[in-house]
Amino acid sequence: MIPLSYMGRLVRGGERLSYGHYAVDAPTWQALWHTSEVALPMLSFWADERRAYGLFLEGDQPLLVSTAIDDKRYVGPSQRYPVAEWGERVAFDLYGVEAMEVPGDGRSALDGGAWDITWPLSQRPGPGGNHGGAPKVSKAPLWIDGNGVTGVFGLVPDMQQGGIRAEQCEAGLGHRGVTAQLLGRTPEEAMGLVARMSAGGYVAYPLALARALMQAEGRRIEPALRDSWMVLLEIERVSLHLHDVMLTARAMDAGVLAAHCTHAREALARVCVENGATRRLTDMIRKDGYRRGVEIVPLAQAVLREMKPRLSKLALLVDVYAPRLAGLAVLPVELARGLAIGGPVGRSSGRSLDLRRAENGMRLDALRATGASAGDARARQAVRMTEVFDALRLIERILGSFGLGEADEAYPAIPNVTDQEGVGAAESARGDVWAWVRLRDGRVDAIHMRDPAVPLLAGLGRIMKDVEVAMMPLALRSLGVSTAGVAQ
Amino acid sequence: MKSRTISLVEAFLDVRRWRARSVASGGCTQLPIGLYFLETGSCEGCAMELEALCGGAYALEQNGFRRVLQPEDADWLLVTGAVSRRCAERLDQVWRAMPAGRSLIAIGRCAVDGGPFAGGYATLGGLAGLTRVQRSVPGCPPEPAAILAALVAFREGKAA
């Protein structure tokens, strides 16, 4: 049992709304950001018109705190947690709720003056470009195409000092209004849309939501389903790691490595199709199962047969080209811890968090301690390769005892609580994806999906500070930066 | 156990052996067509498939296409994603920067009609809502092989 931290005690002094979710009053909310005690890592911050939410990690368990928003204002956590700034800016653009006592300049995250409606999710939206004057937008020229990010990301290199001007970069250009479309939908309908949140998590995103819905609806998870989900998640991990290693290889002119990665990934896609799944595992996860017609065990066996013979050459090639990545775009471990940067990027810096280790039924012996600590592009590439090995080993272990073990028991209803709420997570290839959902009358009343790139972007300025402009595409490829799940 | 050197040589030979062949009958003897990729707001799945298309597993160049990094060098513009309102101006800028004879191709469902992100305050839907789209590749996301086959068909004058 982990002893309660000061913050943990503060949060638990509030009213319990669901498992691990406490509502606190404004003075307690404010005290959270001013305490001198050791702080819990913040995973995500978000707000709507009525409440502001902070999701923390306590040990390996989520702890959610929220407070009511009064007169469209609240005290913003970014004064203590820089990772909260993105959520504060998004909340202002969507709902018009304003964070007070924060260091940011109030720049628009998503709107940018392009929408024809202001605060579109608030009860009283206004005409475009009218939220307290024109939205503050960066005037810096943005480097978008060919900057090393597959999605839409406006990069602003600092030509005088080197590195980037992180405070002027634009991550919200590709915003598509996903939250607005999710509200009011049934859980089944929501799953379909969440499955298209990010190609970096065709399995991970809906899996995180499915787990949140399991908690919200008080359903248990049978061991066979739990194992099936794990297998699909590991296949996706192999595919995504191959993709990110391939893009990094291409950016450093390592054509042979890139070709091997591409062939391996396409072979994996072919195997998936041959066994009834989709190529990139789109639409595989259902809220209480997985796509009909797919048999997980033959799929897993076929994946192992196809991928294992390829590993030794892939590992060799990663090692051969590794010196080209040494010392590039270093993530210091204290930054990874402070911002809760996870996935292979965090693990290659020495922050060892891997949510899979806390999952019921996990075959822990398959997961090696991927103990890199250099935090540079070389370490990231090596960790991805190690995790490909581990993913296949984990699939092997799961096949050895498929469907055995105890079920995850359902969460019993909390007395006097009518809303159904749940938090779920999945360790995606690029880091921990978190889902929080509240159902009312069987429909989505509120929802938040946390993408692992949010904390990464919060630390991008420091990570890129010594990177020359010519090396930026390679650095960003090695970080696996994607904005699809950030802009949503 | 093989030595590291032998394994490396084998890895290089693999790549030679894998060199994909042209899907067009008789190969391609025309000047290569310059392709410029533009993402305008999506899950990035289609953009990732375009990246896969440029890998060694598909015969993009053998079929007479080359990826270009500047719109000024492009013949065809391949758009992925629903057109977010903040990307609309950039789409227009890239299109205008391309030389005469340019062509617009929607890759994937979102680029055609906005897909699941159509409607609402944030996007303009797909290209179909902005202009007449004569060339498109359906799918969510489309396979690289299907994209390549469609590009070859477009070059041969067959509309999607």
XYZ file of C-alpha atoms in Angstrom:
648
model
C 0.000 0.000 0.000
C 1.461 3.327 -1.048
C 1.307 5.926 1.750
C -0.935 8.818 0.866
C 0.845 11.915 -0.294
C -0.168 15.352 0.918
C -1.854 16.002 -2.417
C -3.564 12.639 -2.218
C -4.958 13.520 1.196
C -6.113 16.928 -0.015
C -7.929 15.386 -2.943
C -9.534 12.648 -0.860
C -10.853 15.233 1.539
C -13.353 16.169 -1.154
C -16.649 14.588 -2.118
C -16.314 11.220 -3.803
C -17.997 11.216 -7.205
C -16.812 7.853 -8.469
C -13.890 5.477 -8.095
C -10.797 7.634 -7.769
C -12.669 10.873 -8.532
C -13.127 13.540 -5.885
C -14.750 16.959 -6.118
C -13.035 19.672 -4.104
C -13.984 23.257 -3.323
C -12.181 26.253 -4.796
C -9.764 26.824 -1.853
C -8.649 23.189 -1.910
C -8.285 23.286 -5.696
C -6.086 26.357 -5.351
C -4.076 24.777 -2.530
C -3.143 21.903 -4.838
C -1.124 24.256 -7.003
C 0.523 26.095 -4.122
C 1.623 23.272 -1.859
C 5.329 22.974 -1.268
C 5.028 19.222 -0.789
C 6.257 16.769 -3.403
C 3.692 16.835 -6.166
C 2.002 13.897 -7.817
C 2.654 13.674 -11.556
C -0.166 15.264 -13.540
C -1.291 13.215 -16.518
C -3.820 15.588 -17.968
C -5.889 18.662 -17.384
C -9.158 19.591 -19.048
C -12.256 21.666 -18.382
C -15.731 22.213 -19.699
C -18.178 24.945 -18.872
C -19.074 23.505 -15.493
C -16.002 21.808 -14.077
C -12.213 21.712 -14.278
C -10.448 18.360 -13.971
C -6.931 17.254 -13.106
C -5.861 13.646 -13.597
C -2.892 12.500 -11.523
C -0.894 9.356 -11.220
C -0.593 8.066 -7.667
C 1.757 5.111 -7.747
C 0.416 3.400 -10.828
C -3.229 4.312 -10.251
C -5.180 7.302 -11.553
C -6.515 9.924 -9.176
C -8.973 12.442 -10.562
C -9.844 15.739 -8.910
C -12.350 18.284 -10.127
C -13.849 21.553 -9.031
C -16.825 23.617 -10.070
C -16.156 26.554 -12.383
C -17.610 29.797 -11.177
C -18.386 32.612 -13.602
C -16.307 30.965 -16.327
C -13.094 31.258 -14.317
C -10.903 28.920 -12.307
C -7.381 28.909 -10.940
C -5.224 27.217 -13.560
C -2.842 24.405 -12.650
C -0.211 25.410 -15.208
C 1.414 27.686 -12.632
C 2.645 24.448 -11.083
C 2.176 21.936 -13.910
C 3.308 23.232 -17.327
C 1.675 20.187 -18.915
C -1.728 21.685 -18.002
C -1.286 24.694 -20.264
C -2.540 22.923 -23.374
C -5.753 21.869 -21.596
C -6.287 25.397 -20.306
C -5.980 26.858 -23.796
C -8.237 24.196 -25.307
C -10.889 24.792 -22.632
C -10.893 28.503 -23.422
C -11.274 27.911 -27.145
C -14.070 25.379 -26.753
C -16.009 26.708 -23.751
C -14.724 30.200 -23.026
C -13.639 29.250 -19.510
C -10.543 31.122 -18.432
C -7.606 29.979 -16.333
C -6.445 32.549 -13.783
C -3.000 33.040 -12.220
C -1.250 31.226 -15.049
C 2.008 32.119 -16.790
C 0.776 31.601 -20.370
C -0.110 34.427 -22.730
C -3.623 33.172 -23.486
C -2.768 32.271 -27.063
C -5.423 30.322 -28.942
C -4.779 26.575 -29.132
C -7.362 25.469 -31.662
C -9.461 28.347 -32.968
C -6.784 30.699 -34.244
C -9.435 33.035 -35.588
C -10.458 30.538 -38.263
C -13.776 29.355 -36.845
C -17.030 31.080 -37.687
C -18.292 30.428 -34.179
C -16.680 31.272 -30.851
C -16.644 28.899 -27.873
C -18.560 26.307 -29.902
C -19.237 23.962 -26.995
C -20.455 26.589 -24.557
C -24.133 27.077 -23.863
C -24.006 30.464 -25.555
C -21.579 30.406 -28.449
C -20.881 33.669 -30.213
C -19.901 34.784 -33.683
C -16.413 33.943 -34.897
C -13.336 35.837 -33.691
C -15.176 37.394 -30.786
C -13.950 35.841 -27.565
C -12.750 38.945 -25.790
C -11.338 40.474 -28.936
C -9.600 38.580 -31.680
C -7.929 35.367 -30.528
C -4.233 35.669 -29.892
C -2.468 33.888 -32.721
C 1.207 33.386 -33.382
C 2.451 35.587 -36.205
C 5.650 33.618 -36.618
C 6.112 31.829 -39.947
C 5.316 28.173 -39.423
C 7.356 25.319 -40.832
C 4.757 22.616 -41.466
C 5.567 20.356 -44.406
C 8.709 18.262 -44.139
C 9.419 19.196 -40.539
C 9.466 15.588 -39.358
C 5.903 15.377 -38.037
C 3.462 13.310 -40.089
C 0.450 15.344 -39.037
C -0.151 19.070 -39.075
C 2.306 20.780 -36.746
C 3.553 24.327 -37.133
C 7.190 24.388 -36.061
C 8.989 27.652 -35.350
C 12.795 27.298 -35.373
C 14.712 29.902 -33.440
C 17.191 31.213 -36.002
C 19.051 33.380 -33.478
C 19.384 31.171 -30.412
C 19.028 27.738 -32.026
C 16.410 25.168 -31.119
C 12.746 26.089 -31.448
C 10.400 28.759 -30.151
C 8.120 26.319 -28.410
C 5.702 28.974 -27.226
C 4.963 29.902 -30.856
C 4.581 26.405 -32.294
C 1.083 25.397 -33.388
C -0.241 21.931 -32.509
C -3.941 22.633 -33.016
C -4.080 23.286 -36.754
C -5.657 19.917 -37.464
C -8.459 20.229 -34.900
C -11.543 18.369 -36.074
C -14.043 18.842 -33.259
C -14.050 15.252 -32.025
C -15.264 16.036 -28.491
C -18.265 17.916 -29.869
C -19.163 14.900 -31.963
C -18.784 12.463 -29.082
C -21.146 14.220 -26.695
C -24.634 12.712 -26.713
C -23.617 9.541 -28.494
C -24.149 6.047 -27.190
C -21.004 4.287 -25.975
C -21.021 2.060 -29.065
C -21.186 5.086 -31.357
C -18.450 6.816 -29.379
C -16.155 3.821 -29.730
C -16.272 4.123 -33.515
C -15.199 7.745 -33.484
C -12.566 7.335 -30.776
C -11.086 4.552 -32.901
C -10.279 7.260 -35.470
C -8.728 9.687 -33.006
C -5.166 8.790 -33.900
C -3.506 6.272 -36.182
C -0.946 5.963 -33.415
C -3.630 4.172 -31.414
C -6.228 2.438 -33.562
C -6.248 -0.199 -30.827
C -5.020 1.789 -27.832
C -7.537 4.622 -28.021
C -10.711 2.517 -28.162
C -9.193 0.086 -25.672
C -8.661 2.864 -23.131
C -12.277 3.942 -23.652
C -13.555 0.362 -23.470
C -11.826 -0.038 -20.116
C -13.304 3.247 -18.900
C -16.752 2.088 -20.001
C -16.260 -1.210 -18.182
C -15.746 0.745 -14.994
C -18.580 3.162 -15.697
C -21.089 0.452 -16.502
C -19.939 -1.927 -13.774
C -19.055 -4.812 -16.084
C -16.399 -7.437 -15.467
C -13.684 -8.399 -17.906
C -13.202 -12.089 -18.559
C -9.614 -13.360 -18.869
C -10.030 -14.428 -22.517
C -11.196 -10.976 -23.532
C -8.443 -9.330 -21.495
C -5.853 -11.519 -23.231
C -7.347 -10.850 -26.659
C -7.121 -7.104 -26.101
C -3.512 -7.493 -24.915
C -2.581 -9.425 -28.057
C -4.117 -6.794 -30.345
C -2.354 -4.026 -28.447
C 1.004 -5.778 -28.804
C 0.529 -6.330 -32.539
C -0.201 -2.629 -32.864
C 2.920 -1.845 -30.821
C 5.092 -3.859 -33.208
C 3.526 -2.124 -36.219
C 3.887 1.398 -34.804
C 7.441 0.865 -33.609
C 8.403 -0.392 -37.053
C 6.803 2.693 -38.546
C 8.626 5.096 -36.214
C 11.960 3.294 -36.632
C 11.407 3.397 -40.404
C 10.735 7.139 -40.472
C 13.759 7.802 -38.284
C 15.879 5.619 -40.542
C 14.680 7.415 -43.644
C 15.431 10.804 -42.086
C 19.049 9.761 -41.473
C 19.474 8.188 -44.927
C 19.552 4.669 -43.552
C 17.723 3.233 -46.538
C 18.429 -0.408 -45.818
C 16.986 -0.192 -42.309
C 13.997 1.747 -43.622
C 13.357 -0.887 -46.275
C 13.514 -3.727 -43.753
C 11.093 -1.914 -41.450
C 8.676 -1.198 -44.287
C 8.703 -4.790 -45.470
C 8.235 -6.114 -41.956
C 5.326 -3.775 -41.286
C 3.634 -4.596 -44.563
C 4.103 -8.308 -43.869
C 2.453 -7.772 -40.502
C -0.469 -6.014 -42.179
C -0.845 -8.887 -44.624
C -0.895 -11.429 -41.814
C -3.599 -9.453 -40.032
C -5.794 -9.450 -43.135
C -5.225 -13.141 -43.755
C -6.497 -13.840 -40.259
C -9.680 -11.804 -40.448
C -8.399 -8.560 -38.947
C -7.927 -5.214 -40.658
C -4.489 -4.176 -41.946
C -3.722 -1.617 -39.282
C -6.184 -3.033 -36.736
C -8.771 -0.319 -37.314
C -12.204 -1.029 -35.843
C -10.998 -4.099 -33.957
C -11.961 -3.084 -30.422
C -15.588 -3.137 -29.345
C -16.764 -1.865 -25.999
C -17.212 -5.378 -24.678
C -15.196 -7.445 -27.118
C -13.538 -7.276 -30.482
C -14.410 -7.511 -34.148
C -16.501 -10.517 -35.052
C -14.907 -13.175 -37.196
C -11.408 -12.702 -35.831
C -9.792 -15.571 -33.996
C -7.116 -14.140 -31.790
C -5.013 -17.258 -31.221
C -4.420 -18.094 -34.921
C -3.782 -14.398 -35.565
C -1.199 -14.245 -32.791
C 0.479 -17.443 -33.977
C 0.691 -16.120 -37.529
C 2.173 -12.840 -36.314
C 4.881 -14.694 -34.397
C 5.689 -16.905 -37.399
C 6.005 -13.905 -39.689
C 7.864 -11.504 -37.424
C 10.316 -13.540 -35.377
C 12.631 -14.468 -38.277
C 12.967 -10.784 -39.159
C 14.081 -9.570 -35.759
C 17.774 -10.342 -35.800
C 18.440 -8.366 -38.985
C 16.296 -5.456 -37.781
C 18.170 -5.319 -34.491
C 21.501 -5.510 -36.268
C 20.621 -2.676 -38.616
C 19.335 -0.490 -35.766
C 22.651 -1.048 -34.036
C 24.711 -0.315 -37.153
C 23.077 3.048 -37.742
C 22.820 3.999 -34.060
C 25.907 6.261 -33.961
C 24.162 8.693 -36.319
C 21.585 9.336 -33.589
C 23.863 9.693 -30.595
C 23.367 12.841 -28.559
C 20.465 14.107 -30.669
C 17.447 15.768 -28.988
C 18.088 14.678 -25.421
C 15.174 14.345 -23.011
C 16.503 14.707 -19.432
C 14.912 12.320 -16.981
C 13.771 15.088 -14.629
C 11.826 16.643 -17.497
C 10.292 13.282 -18.383
C 9.216 12.840 -14.758
C 8.014 16.398 -14.324
C 5.807 16.287 -17.404
C 4.903 12.575 -17.119
C 6.300 11.835 -20.571
C 5.814 8.144 -21.176
C 6.182 5.558 -23.902
C 9.541 4.715 -25.447
C 10.514 8.387 -25.335
C 10.100 8.539 -21.558
C 11.519 5.080 -20.973
C 14.650 5.852 -22.975
C 15.330 8.767 -20.646
C 15.051 6.691 -17.486
C 11.383 7.232 -16.559
C 10.427 3.604 -16.441
C 6.635 3.833 -16.264
C 4.865 1.205 -18.343
C 1.162 0.838 -17.571
C 1.172 -2.755 -18.741
C 3.035 -3.729 -15.603
C 0.021 -2.804 -13.480
C -2.541 -4.679 -15.570
C -4.284 -7.730 -14.188
C -3.216 -10.864 -15.998
C -0.018 -9.328 -17.383
C 2.802 -11.814 -18.008
C 5.416 -9.685 -16.336
C 8.310 -11.974 -17.200
C 7.937 -10.975 -20.852
C 8.578 -7.320 -20.151
C 12.203 -6.529 -19.713
C 13.354 -3.426 -17.914
C 14.109 -1.298 -20.963
C 16.692 0.498 -18.954
C 18.080 3.178 -21.229
C 18.814 6.513 -19.646
C 20.648 8.571 -22.265
C 17.384 10.115 -23.433
C 18.688 10.766 -26.946
C 17.493 9.606 -30.353
C 19.832 6.632 -30.233
C 18.313 5.424 -26.970
C 14.781 5.889 -28.336
C 15.538 3.827 -31.423
C 17.101 1.069 -29.296
C 14.186 1.025 -26.844
C 11.674 0.719 -29.683
C 13.572 -2.250 -31.039
C 13.754 -3.855 -27.604
C 10.030 -3.348 -27.188
C 9.350 -5.103 -30.488
C 11.180 -8.138 -29.092
C 9.258 -7.838 -25.823
C 5.904 -7.505 -27.568
C 6.427 -10.746 -29.450
C 7.634 -12.457 -26.306
C 4.544 -11.224 -24.478
C 2.285 -12.573 -27.221
C 4.065 -15.918 -26.865
C 3.510 -15.956 -23.109
C -0.143 -15.049 -23.514
C -0.627 -17.892 -25.980
C 0.911 -20.238 -23.417
C -1.864 -19.507 -20.919
C -4.566 -17.876 -22.978
C -7.790 -17.158 -21.122
C -6.561 -18.438 -17.786
C -6.545 -16.526 -14.530
C -9.186 -14.568 -12.734
C -11.534 -12.052 -14.267
C -11.368 -8.348 -13.523
C -14.323 -7.946 -11.221
C -16.894 -5.254 -11.864
C -16.826 -2.080 -9.822
C -19.906 -2.054 -7.571
C -22.175 0.972 -7.715
C -21.407 3.777 -5.280
C -24.361 4.664 -3.027
C -26.097 7.958 -3.881
C -24.143 8.373 -7.119
C -26.334 8.385 -10.217
C -23.866 9.277 -12.958
C -21.805 6.466 -14.389
C -18.133 7.349 -14.613
C -14.963 5.516 -15.463
C -11.271 5.967 -16.135
C -9.371 3.609 -18.411
C -5.917 3.484 -19.895
C -3.855 1.637 -22.444
C -0.104 1.668 -22.923
C 0.076 2.514 -26.600
C 3.212 2.277 -28.713
C 3.797 5.985 -28.175
C 2.873 6.185 -24.514
C -0.033 6.026 -22.099
C -3.460 6.864 -23.478
C -6.070 7.738 -20.856
C -9.824 7.893 -21.216
C -12.330 9.394 -18.834
C -16.028 9.159 -19.567
C -19.255 10.070 -17.805
C -22.529 8.552 -18.974
C -25.948 9.949 -18.334
C -29.082 8.121 -19.463
C -26.907 5.751 -21.465
C -25.179 8.449 -23.488
C -21.856 10.245 -23.299
C -22.348 13.265 -21.064
C -18.656 14.178 -20.798
C -15.472 12.649 -22.133
C -11.743 13.273 -22.236
C -9.070 11.384 -24.156
C -5.478 12.101 -23.187
C -2.876 11.616 -25.881
C 0.741 10.838 -24.933
C 2.015 13.594 -27.227
C 0.554 16.335 -25.006
C 3.294 16.134 -22.340
C 5.888 15.553 -25.054
C 4.938 18.789 -26.796
C 5.054 20.598 -23.453
C 8.711 19.627 -23.163
C 9.630 20.065 -26.818
C 11.380 23.393 -26.284
C 13.910 21.880 -23.895
C 14.330 18.663 -25.853
C 15.087 20.572 -29.066
C 17.155 23.357 -27.548
C 20.494 22.284 -29.020
C 19.167 20.837 -32.262
C 20.241 22.525 -35.498
C 17.527 23.339 -38.006
C 18.819 20.789 -40.504
C 18.563 18.056 -37.879
C 15.060 18.926 -36.674
C 13.172 16.525 -38.957
C 15.346 13.659 -37.763
C 14.930 14.711 -34.132
C 11.144 14.911 -34.434
C 10.969 11.580 -36.253
C 12.939 9.989 -33.427
C 10.457 11.405 -30.927
C 7.520 9.941 -32.856
C 5.630 13.214 -32.572
C 2.050 13.059 -33.796
C -0.567 15.772 -33.354
C -3.651 13.784 -34.372
C -4.540 12.934 -30.788
C -3.514 16.347 -29.486
C -5.562 18.468 -31.858
C -8.482 15.993 -31.952
C 25.839 -18.594 -35.721
C 26.281 -16.112 -38.558
C 28.824 -13.390 -38.217
C 27.683 -9.805 -38.033
C 29.270 -9.086 -41.409
C 27.480 -11.910 -43.180
C 24.169 -10.853 -41.685
C 24.757 -7.302 -42.842
C 25.547 -8.399 -46.377
C 22.381 -10.480 -46.365
C 20.373 -7.486 -45.183
C 21.677 -5.421 -48.096
C 20.993 -8.245 -50.545
C 17.451 -8.546 -49.180
C 16.781 -4.976 -50.186
C 18.044 -5.614 -53.727
C 15.930 -8.732 -53.941
C 12.841 -6.912 -52.699
C 13.052 -4.093 -55.220
C 9.445 -3.808 -56.248
C 8.528 -3.974 -59.895
C 6.307 -1.732 -61.917
C 2.599 -2.544 -61.790
C 2.067 -0.845 -65.150
C 2.372 -3.078 -68.173
C 5.771 -2.627 -69.791
C 7.035 -0.360 -67.007
C 7.081 3.410 -67.279
C 9.156 5.430 -69.700
C 7.562 8.855 -69.196
C 8.996 11.656 -67.095
C 8.203 11.017 -63.428
C 5.165 12.731 -61.994
C 5.923 14.810 -58.901
C 3.679 14.038 -55.928
C 3.263 16.456 -53.035
C 1.576 15.165 -49.879
C -0.547 17.500 -47.765
C -2.225 16.543 -44.482
C -5.119 18.758 -43.446
C -6.426 17.263 -40.214
C -7.157 13.603 -39.531
C -6.082 10.576 -37.547
C -2.988 10.596 -39.808
C -3.710 7.055 -40.973
C -3.791 8.017 -44.656
C -0.621 10.087 -44.288
C 1.078 7.079 -42.727
C -0.009 4.904 -45.642
C 1.522 7.429 -48.025
C 4.756 7.134 -46.044
C 4.535 3.356 -46.439
C 3.985 3.828 -50.165
C 7.326 5.643 -50.335
C 9.109 2.747 -48.654
C 10.808 0.009 -50.565
C 7.825 -2.308 -50.461
C 5.987 -0.494 -53.245
C 7.149 0.412 -56.723
C 6.284 4.089 -56.621
C 9.315 5.290 -58.568
C 9.366 2.306 -60.898
C 5.850 3.311 -61.896
C 6.885 6.807 -62.832
C 6.192 8.801 -59.687
C 8.458 10.661 -57.308
C 7.748 12.367 -54.035
C 8.671 16.049 -54.035
C 9.152 18.264 -51.010
C 8.155 21.593 -52.554
C 4.788 22.378 -54.147
C 6.619 24.243 -56.907
C 8.056 20.888 -58.033
C 4.751 19.028 -57.874
C 2.428 17.869 -60.623
C -0.149 16.218 -58.420
C -1.325 17.232 -54.944
C -2.310 14.296 -52.743
C -4.484 15.531 -49.872
C -5.152 13.470 -46.752
C -7.577 14.380 -43.986
C -10.719 16.392 -43.568
C -9.962 20.025 -44.308
C -9.774 21.717 -40.932
C -10.637 25.401 -41.041
C -7.116 26.334 -40.006
C -5.626 24.275 -42.824
C -7.875 25.624 -45.581
C -5.682 28.624 -46.295
C -2.573 26.464 -46.418
C -4.261 24.109 -48.871
C -5.015 27.074 -51.091
C -1.421 28.361 -50.826
C 0.071 25.009 -51.743
C -2.327 24.601 -54.665
C -1.502 28.055 -56.027
C 2.234 27.401 -55.684
C 2.027 24.386 -57.977
C 2.788 24.896 -61.670
C 0.127 24.769 -64.389
C -1.221 21.345 -65.304
C -1.560 20.444 -61.634
C -3.996 17.865 -60.403
C -5.789 17.362 -57.099
C -6.286 13.891 -55.630
C -8.172 13.073 -52.431
C -6.608 10.185 -50.533
C -9.004 8.454 -48.139
C -12.530 9.044 -47.039
C -11.817 12.137 -44.924
C -10.196 13.954 -47.829
C -13.179 13.150 -50.031
C -16.067 14.166 -47.806
C -14.724 14.766 -44.305
C -15.433 11.199 -43.184
C -16.382 10.996 -39.517
C -15.183 14.575 -39.008
C -17.529 16.192 -41.509
C -19.811 18.928 -40.279
C -19.417 20.947 -37.131
C -17.480 24.080 -36.429
C -13.951 22.770 -36.984
C -13.775 21.416 -40.521
C -14.997 22.305 -43.976
C -15.584 18.638 -44.681
C -13.537 17.112 -47.463
C -12.433 18.426 -50.812
C -15.807 17.559 -52.305
C -17.305 20.449 -50.356
C -14.757 22.903 -51.743
C -14.259 21.914 -55.335
C -15.101 19.292 -57.900
C -12.967 16.283 -57.054
C -12.369 14.166 -60.108
C -9.754 11.903 -58.650
C -9.972 10.162 -55.318
C -8.888 6.987 -53.595
C -11.472 5.670 -51.117
C -10.694 3.808 -47.928
C -10.164 4.425 -44.263
C -7.258 4.306 -44.609
C -6.641 3.086 -48.180
C -3.921 0.499 -48.669
C -0.669 1.677 -50.238
C -1.147 -0.853 -53.033
C -4.593 0.575 -53.762
C -3.208 4.110 -53.766
C -0.466 3.117 -56.196
C -2.878 1.286 -58.483
C -5.142 4.344 -58.501
C -2.239 6.682 -59.309
C -1.227 4.490 -62.226
C -4.828 4.433 -63.440
C -5.069 8.230 -63.181
C -1.902 8.612 -65.225
C -3.380 6.361 -67.864
C -6.434 8.568 -68.003
C -8.814 6.462 -65.993
C -10.818 8.386 -63.386
C -11.564 6.829 -59.987
